[in-house]
Short mmCIF file of N, CA and C and ligand atoms in Angstrom, two decimals:
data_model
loop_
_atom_site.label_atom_id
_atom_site.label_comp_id
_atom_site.label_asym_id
_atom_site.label_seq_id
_atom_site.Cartn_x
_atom_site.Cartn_y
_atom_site.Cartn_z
N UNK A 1112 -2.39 -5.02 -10.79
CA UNK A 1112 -3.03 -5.93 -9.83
C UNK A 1112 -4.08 -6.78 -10.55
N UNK A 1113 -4.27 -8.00 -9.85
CA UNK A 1113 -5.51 -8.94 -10.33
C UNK A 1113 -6.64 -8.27 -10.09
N UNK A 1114 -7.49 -8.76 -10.97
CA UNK A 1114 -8.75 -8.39 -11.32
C UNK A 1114 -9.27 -9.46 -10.00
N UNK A 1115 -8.84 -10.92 -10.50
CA UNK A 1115 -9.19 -12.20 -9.61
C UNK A 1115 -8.20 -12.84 -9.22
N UNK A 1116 -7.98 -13.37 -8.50
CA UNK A 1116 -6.96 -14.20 -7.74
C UNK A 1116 -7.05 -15.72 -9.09
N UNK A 1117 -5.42 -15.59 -9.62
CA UNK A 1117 -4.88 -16.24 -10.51
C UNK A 1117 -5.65 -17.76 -10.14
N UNK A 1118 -5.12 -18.11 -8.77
CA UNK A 1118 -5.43 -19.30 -8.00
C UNK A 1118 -6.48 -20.10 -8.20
N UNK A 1119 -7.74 -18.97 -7.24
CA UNK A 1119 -8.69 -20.01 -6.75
C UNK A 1119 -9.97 -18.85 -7.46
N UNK A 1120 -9.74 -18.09 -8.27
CA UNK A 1120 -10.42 -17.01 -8.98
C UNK A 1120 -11.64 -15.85 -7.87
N UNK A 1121 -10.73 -15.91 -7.37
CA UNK A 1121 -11.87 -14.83 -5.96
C UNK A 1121 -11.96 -13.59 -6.34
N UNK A 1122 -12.75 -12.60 -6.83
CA UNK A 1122 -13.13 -11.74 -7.37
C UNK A 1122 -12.16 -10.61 -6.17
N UNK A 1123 -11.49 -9.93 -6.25
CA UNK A 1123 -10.50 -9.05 -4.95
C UNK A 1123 -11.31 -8.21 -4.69
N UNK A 1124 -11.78 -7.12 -5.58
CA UNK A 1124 -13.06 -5.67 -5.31
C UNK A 1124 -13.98 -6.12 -5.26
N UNK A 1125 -14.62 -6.76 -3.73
CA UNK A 1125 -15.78 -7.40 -3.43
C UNK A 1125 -17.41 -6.18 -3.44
N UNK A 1126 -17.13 -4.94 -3.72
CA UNK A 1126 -18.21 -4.32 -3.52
C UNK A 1126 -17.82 -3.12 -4.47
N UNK A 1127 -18.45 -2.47 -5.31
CA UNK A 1127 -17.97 -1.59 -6.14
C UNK A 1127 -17.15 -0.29 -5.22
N UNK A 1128 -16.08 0.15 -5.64
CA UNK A 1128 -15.26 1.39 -4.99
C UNK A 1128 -14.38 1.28 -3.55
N UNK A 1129 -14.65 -0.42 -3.39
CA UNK A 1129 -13.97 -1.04 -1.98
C UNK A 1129 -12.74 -0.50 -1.87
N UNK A 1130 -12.06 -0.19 -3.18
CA UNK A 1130 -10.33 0.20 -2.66
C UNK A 1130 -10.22 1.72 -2.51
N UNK A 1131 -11.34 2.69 -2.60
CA UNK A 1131 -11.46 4.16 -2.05
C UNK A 1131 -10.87 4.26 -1.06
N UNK A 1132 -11.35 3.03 -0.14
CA UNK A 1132 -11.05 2.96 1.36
C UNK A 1132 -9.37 2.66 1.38
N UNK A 1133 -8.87 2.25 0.58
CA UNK A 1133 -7.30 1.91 0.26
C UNK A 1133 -6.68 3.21 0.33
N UNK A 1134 -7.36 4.01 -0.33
CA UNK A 1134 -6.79 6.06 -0.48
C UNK A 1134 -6.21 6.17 0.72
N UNK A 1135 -6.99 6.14 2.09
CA UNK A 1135 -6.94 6.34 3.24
C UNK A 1135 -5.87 5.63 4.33
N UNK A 1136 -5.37 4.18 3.69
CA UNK A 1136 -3.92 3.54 4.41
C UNK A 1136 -3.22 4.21 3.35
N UNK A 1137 -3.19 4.26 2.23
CA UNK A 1137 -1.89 4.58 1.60
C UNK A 1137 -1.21 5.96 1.86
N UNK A 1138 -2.68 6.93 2.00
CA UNK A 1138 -2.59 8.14 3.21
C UNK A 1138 -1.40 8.39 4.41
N UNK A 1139 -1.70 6.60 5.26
CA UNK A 1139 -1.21 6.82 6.16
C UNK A 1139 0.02 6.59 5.90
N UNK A 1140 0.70 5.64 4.66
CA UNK A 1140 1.82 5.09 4.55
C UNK A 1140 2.88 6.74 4.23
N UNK A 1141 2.38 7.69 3.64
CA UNK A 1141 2.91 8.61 3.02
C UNK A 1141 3.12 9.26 3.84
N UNK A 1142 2.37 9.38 5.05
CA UNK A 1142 2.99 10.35 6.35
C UNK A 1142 3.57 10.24 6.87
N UNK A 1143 3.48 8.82 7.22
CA UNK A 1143 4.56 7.82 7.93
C UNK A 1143 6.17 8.03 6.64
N UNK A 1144 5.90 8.03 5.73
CA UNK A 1144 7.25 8.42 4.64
C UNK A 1144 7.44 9.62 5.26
N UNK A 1145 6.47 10.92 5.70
CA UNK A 1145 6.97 12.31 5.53
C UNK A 1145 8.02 12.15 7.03
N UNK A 1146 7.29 11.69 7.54
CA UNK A 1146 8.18 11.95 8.85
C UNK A 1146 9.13 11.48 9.23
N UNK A 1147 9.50 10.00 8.53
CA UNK A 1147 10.74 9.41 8.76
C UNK A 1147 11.63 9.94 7.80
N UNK A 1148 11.23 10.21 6.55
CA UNK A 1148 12.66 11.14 6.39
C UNK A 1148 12.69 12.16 6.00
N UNK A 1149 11.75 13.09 6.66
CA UNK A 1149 11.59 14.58 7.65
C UNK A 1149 12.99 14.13 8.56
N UNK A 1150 12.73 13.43 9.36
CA UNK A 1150 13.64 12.82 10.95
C UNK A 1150 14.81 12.56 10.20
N UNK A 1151 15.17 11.64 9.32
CA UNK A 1151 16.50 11.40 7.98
C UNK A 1151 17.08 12.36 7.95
N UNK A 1152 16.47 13.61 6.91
CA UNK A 1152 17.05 14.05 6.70
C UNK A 1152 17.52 15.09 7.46
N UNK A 1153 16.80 15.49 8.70
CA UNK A 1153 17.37 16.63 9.61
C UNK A 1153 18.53 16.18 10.53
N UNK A 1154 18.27 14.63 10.65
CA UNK A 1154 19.75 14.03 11.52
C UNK A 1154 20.61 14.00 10.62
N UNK A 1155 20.66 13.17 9.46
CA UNK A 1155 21.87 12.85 8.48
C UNK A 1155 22.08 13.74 7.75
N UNK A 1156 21.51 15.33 7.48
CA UNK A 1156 21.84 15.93 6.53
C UNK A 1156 22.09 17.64 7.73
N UNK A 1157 22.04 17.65 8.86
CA UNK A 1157 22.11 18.58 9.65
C UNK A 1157 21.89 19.60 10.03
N UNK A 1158 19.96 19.32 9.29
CA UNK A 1158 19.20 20.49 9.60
C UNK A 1158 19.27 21.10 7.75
N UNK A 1159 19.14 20.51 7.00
CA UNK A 1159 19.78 21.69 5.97
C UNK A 1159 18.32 22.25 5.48
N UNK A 1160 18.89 22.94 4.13
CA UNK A 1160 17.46 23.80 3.68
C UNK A 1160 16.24 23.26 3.57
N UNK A 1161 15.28 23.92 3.16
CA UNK A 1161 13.86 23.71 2.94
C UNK A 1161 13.60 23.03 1.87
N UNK A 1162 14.18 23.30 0.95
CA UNK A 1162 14.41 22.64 -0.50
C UNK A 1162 14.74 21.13 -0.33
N UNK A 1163 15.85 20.96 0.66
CA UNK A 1163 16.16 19.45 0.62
C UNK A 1163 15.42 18.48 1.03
N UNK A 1164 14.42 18.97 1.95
CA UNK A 1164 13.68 18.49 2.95
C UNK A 1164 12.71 17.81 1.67
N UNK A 1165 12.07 18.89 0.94
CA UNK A 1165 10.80 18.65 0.00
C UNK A 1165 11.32 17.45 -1.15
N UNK A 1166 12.61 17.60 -1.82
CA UNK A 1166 13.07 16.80 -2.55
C UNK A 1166 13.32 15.85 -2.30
N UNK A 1167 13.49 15.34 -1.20
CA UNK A 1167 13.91 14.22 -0.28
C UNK A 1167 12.20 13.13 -0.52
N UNK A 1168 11.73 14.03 0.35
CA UNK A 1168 10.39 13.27 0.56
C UNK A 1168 10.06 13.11 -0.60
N UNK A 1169 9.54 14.03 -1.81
CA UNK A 1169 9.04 13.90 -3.23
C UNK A 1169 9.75 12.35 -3.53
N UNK A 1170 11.22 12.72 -3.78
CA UNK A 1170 11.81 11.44 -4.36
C UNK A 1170 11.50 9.76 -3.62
N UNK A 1171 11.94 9.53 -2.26
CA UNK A 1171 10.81 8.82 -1.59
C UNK A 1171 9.66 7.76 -1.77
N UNK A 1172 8.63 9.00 -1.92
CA UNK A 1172 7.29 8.80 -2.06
C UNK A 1172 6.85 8.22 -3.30
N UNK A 1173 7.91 8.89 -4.39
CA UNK A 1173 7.76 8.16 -5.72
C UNK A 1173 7.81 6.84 -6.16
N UNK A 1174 9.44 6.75 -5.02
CA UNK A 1174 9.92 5.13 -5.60
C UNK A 1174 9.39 4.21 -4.42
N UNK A 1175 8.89 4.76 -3.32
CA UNK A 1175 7.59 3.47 -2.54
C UNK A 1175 6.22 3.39 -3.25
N UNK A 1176 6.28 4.31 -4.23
CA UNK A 1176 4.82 4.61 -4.37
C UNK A 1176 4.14 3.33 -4.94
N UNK A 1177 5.03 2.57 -6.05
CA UNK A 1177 4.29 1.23 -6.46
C UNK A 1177 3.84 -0.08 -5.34
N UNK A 1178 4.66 -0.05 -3.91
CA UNK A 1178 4.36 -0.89 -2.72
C UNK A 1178 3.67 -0.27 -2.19
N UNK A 1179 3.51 1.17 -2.00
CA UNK A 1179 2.81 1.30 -1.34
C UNK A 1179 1.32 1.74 -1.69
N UNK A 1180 0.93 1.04 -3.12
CA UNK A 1180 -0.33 1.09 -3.56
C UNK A 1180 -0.45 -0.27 -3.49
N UNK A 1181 0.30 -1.34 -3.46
CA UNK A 1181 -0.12 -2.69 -3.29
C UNK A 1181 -0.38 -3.26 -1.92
N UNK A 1182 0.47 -2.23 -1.36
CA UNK A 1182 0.42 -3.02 0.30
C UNK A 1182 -0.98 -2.24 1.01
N UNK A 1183 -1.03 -0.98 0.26
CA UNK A 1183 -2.40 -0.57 1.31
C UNK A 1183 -3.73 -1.05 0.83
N UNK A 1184 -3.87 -1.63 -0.54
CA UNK A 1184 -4.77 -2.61 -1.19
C UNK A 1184 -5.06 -4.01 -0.17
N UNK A 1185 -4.06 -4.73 0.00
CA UNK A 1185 -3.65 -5.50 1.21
C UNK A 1185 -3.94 -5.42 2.18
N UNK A 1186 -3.68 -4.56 2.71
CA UNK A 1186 -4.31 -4.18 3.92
C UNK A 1186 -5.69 -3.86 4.58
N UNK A 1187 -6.31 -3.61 2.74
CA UNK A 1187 -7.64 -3.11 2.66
C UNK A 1187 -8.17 -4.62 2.71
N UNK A 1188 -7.66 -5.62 1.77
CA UNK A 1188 -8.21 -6.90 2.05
C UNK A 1188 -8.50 -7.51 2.88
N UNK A 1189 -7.03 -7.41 3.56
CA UNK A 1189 -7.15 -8.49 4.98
C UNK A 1189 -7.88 -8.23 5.94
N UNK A 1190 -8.36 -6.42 6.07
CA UNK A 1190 -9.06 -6.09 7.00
C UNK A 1190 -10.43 -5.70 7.30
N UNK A 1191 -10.64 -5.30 5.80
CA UNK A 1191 -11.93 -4.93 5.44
C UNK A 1191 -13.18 -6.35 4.99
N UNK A 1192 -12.49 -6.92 3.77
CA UNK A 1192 -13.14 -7.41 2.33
C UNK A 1192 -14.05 -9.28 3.15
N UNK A 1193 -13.77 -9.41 4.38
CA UNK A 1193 -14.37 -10.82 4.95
C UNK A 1193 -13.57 -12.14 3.80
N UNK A 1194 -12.76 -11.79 3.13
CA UNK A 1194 -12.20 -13.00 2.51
C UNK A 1194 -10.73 -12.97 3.14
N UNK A 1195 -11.04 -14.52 3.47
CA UNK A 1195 -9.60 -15.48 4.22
C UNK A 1195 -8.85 -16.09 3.45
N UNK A 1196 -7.66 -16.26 3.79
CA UNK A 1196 -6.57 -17.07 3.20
C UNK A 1196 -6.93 -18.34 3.69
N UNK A 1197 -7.23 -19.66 2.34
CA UNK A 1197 -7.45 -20.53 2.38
C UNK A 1197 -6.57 -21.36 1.81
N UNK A 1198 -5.48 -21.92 2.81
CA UNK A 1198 -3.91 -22.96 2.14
C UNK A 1198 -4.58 -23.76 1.18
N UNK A 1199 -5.67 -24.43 1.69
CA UNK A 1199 -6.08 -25.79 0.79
C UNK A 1199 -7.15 -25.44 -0.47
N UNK A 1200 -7.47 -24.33 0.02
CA UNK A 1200 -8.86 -24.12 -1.21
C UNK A 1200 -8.50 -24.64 -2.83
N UNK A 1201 -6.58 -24.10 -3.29
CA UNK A 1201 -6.91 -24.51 -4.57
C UNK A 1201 -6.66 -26.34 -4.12
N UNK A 1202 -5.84 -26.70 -3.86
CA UNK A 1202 -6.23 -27.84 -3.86
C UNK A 1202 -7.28 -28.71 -4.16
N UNK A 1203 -8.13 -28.26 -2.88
CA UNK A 1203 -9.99 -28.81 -3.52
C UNK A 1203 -10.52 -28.62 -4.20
N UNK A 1204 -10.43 -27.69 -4.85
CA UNK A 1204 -10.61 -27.20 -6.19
C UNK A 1204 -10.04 -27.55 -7.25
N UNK A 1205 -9.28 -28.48 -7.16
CA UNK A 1205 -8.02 -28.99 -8.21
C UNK A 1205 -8.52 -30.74 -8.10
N UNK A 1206 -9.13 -31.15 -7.25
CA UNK A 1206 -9.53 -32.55 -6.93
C UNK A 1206 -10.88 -32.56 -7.63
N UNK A 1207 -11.91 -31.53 -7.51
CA UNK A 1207 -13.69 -31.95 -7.69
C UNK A 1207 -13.67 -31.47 -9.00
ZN1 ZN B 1382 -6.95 -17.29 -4.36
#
């Protein structure tokens, strides 16, 4: 991830340890993984062992794991950090 936005150079970690708070969606993204294919695999696989259940999710969790450290960063932005998406900013910034 950027340090600063390539663009219009906006510093992203506006307060030291801002993306801690990121721990906590990506939290949620992983439960939200456990249970949908918890639900997967007990419909499509028909209840099977305990083992499959854990391997299932492990494997999963691994290969969302790179989106789902970017998207709950994201999420931390848009909701937390008071910085807006500005269409024109580089622009004006490209004119003065
Ligand atoms: Zn920018």
């Amino acid at each position: 991830m950027h340090k600063c936005c390539p663009v219009c150079g906006v510093r992203f970690e506006v307060e030291p340890g801002f993306f801690f708070g990121a721990m906590y969606i990506s939290y949620a993204f992983s439960v939200a993984t456990f249970i949908i294919c918890g639900l997967a695999t007990y419909l499509l696989g028909n209840n099977p062992e305990v083992w499959v259940y854990v391997m299932v999710v492990i494997v999963v969790v691994l290969l969302t794991f790179p989106s789902s450290f970017r998207y709950s960063r994201i999420l931390m932005l848009h909701l937390f950090s008071g910085i807006g998406y500005e269409p024109d900013a580089a622009d004006k910034e490209g004119q003065t």
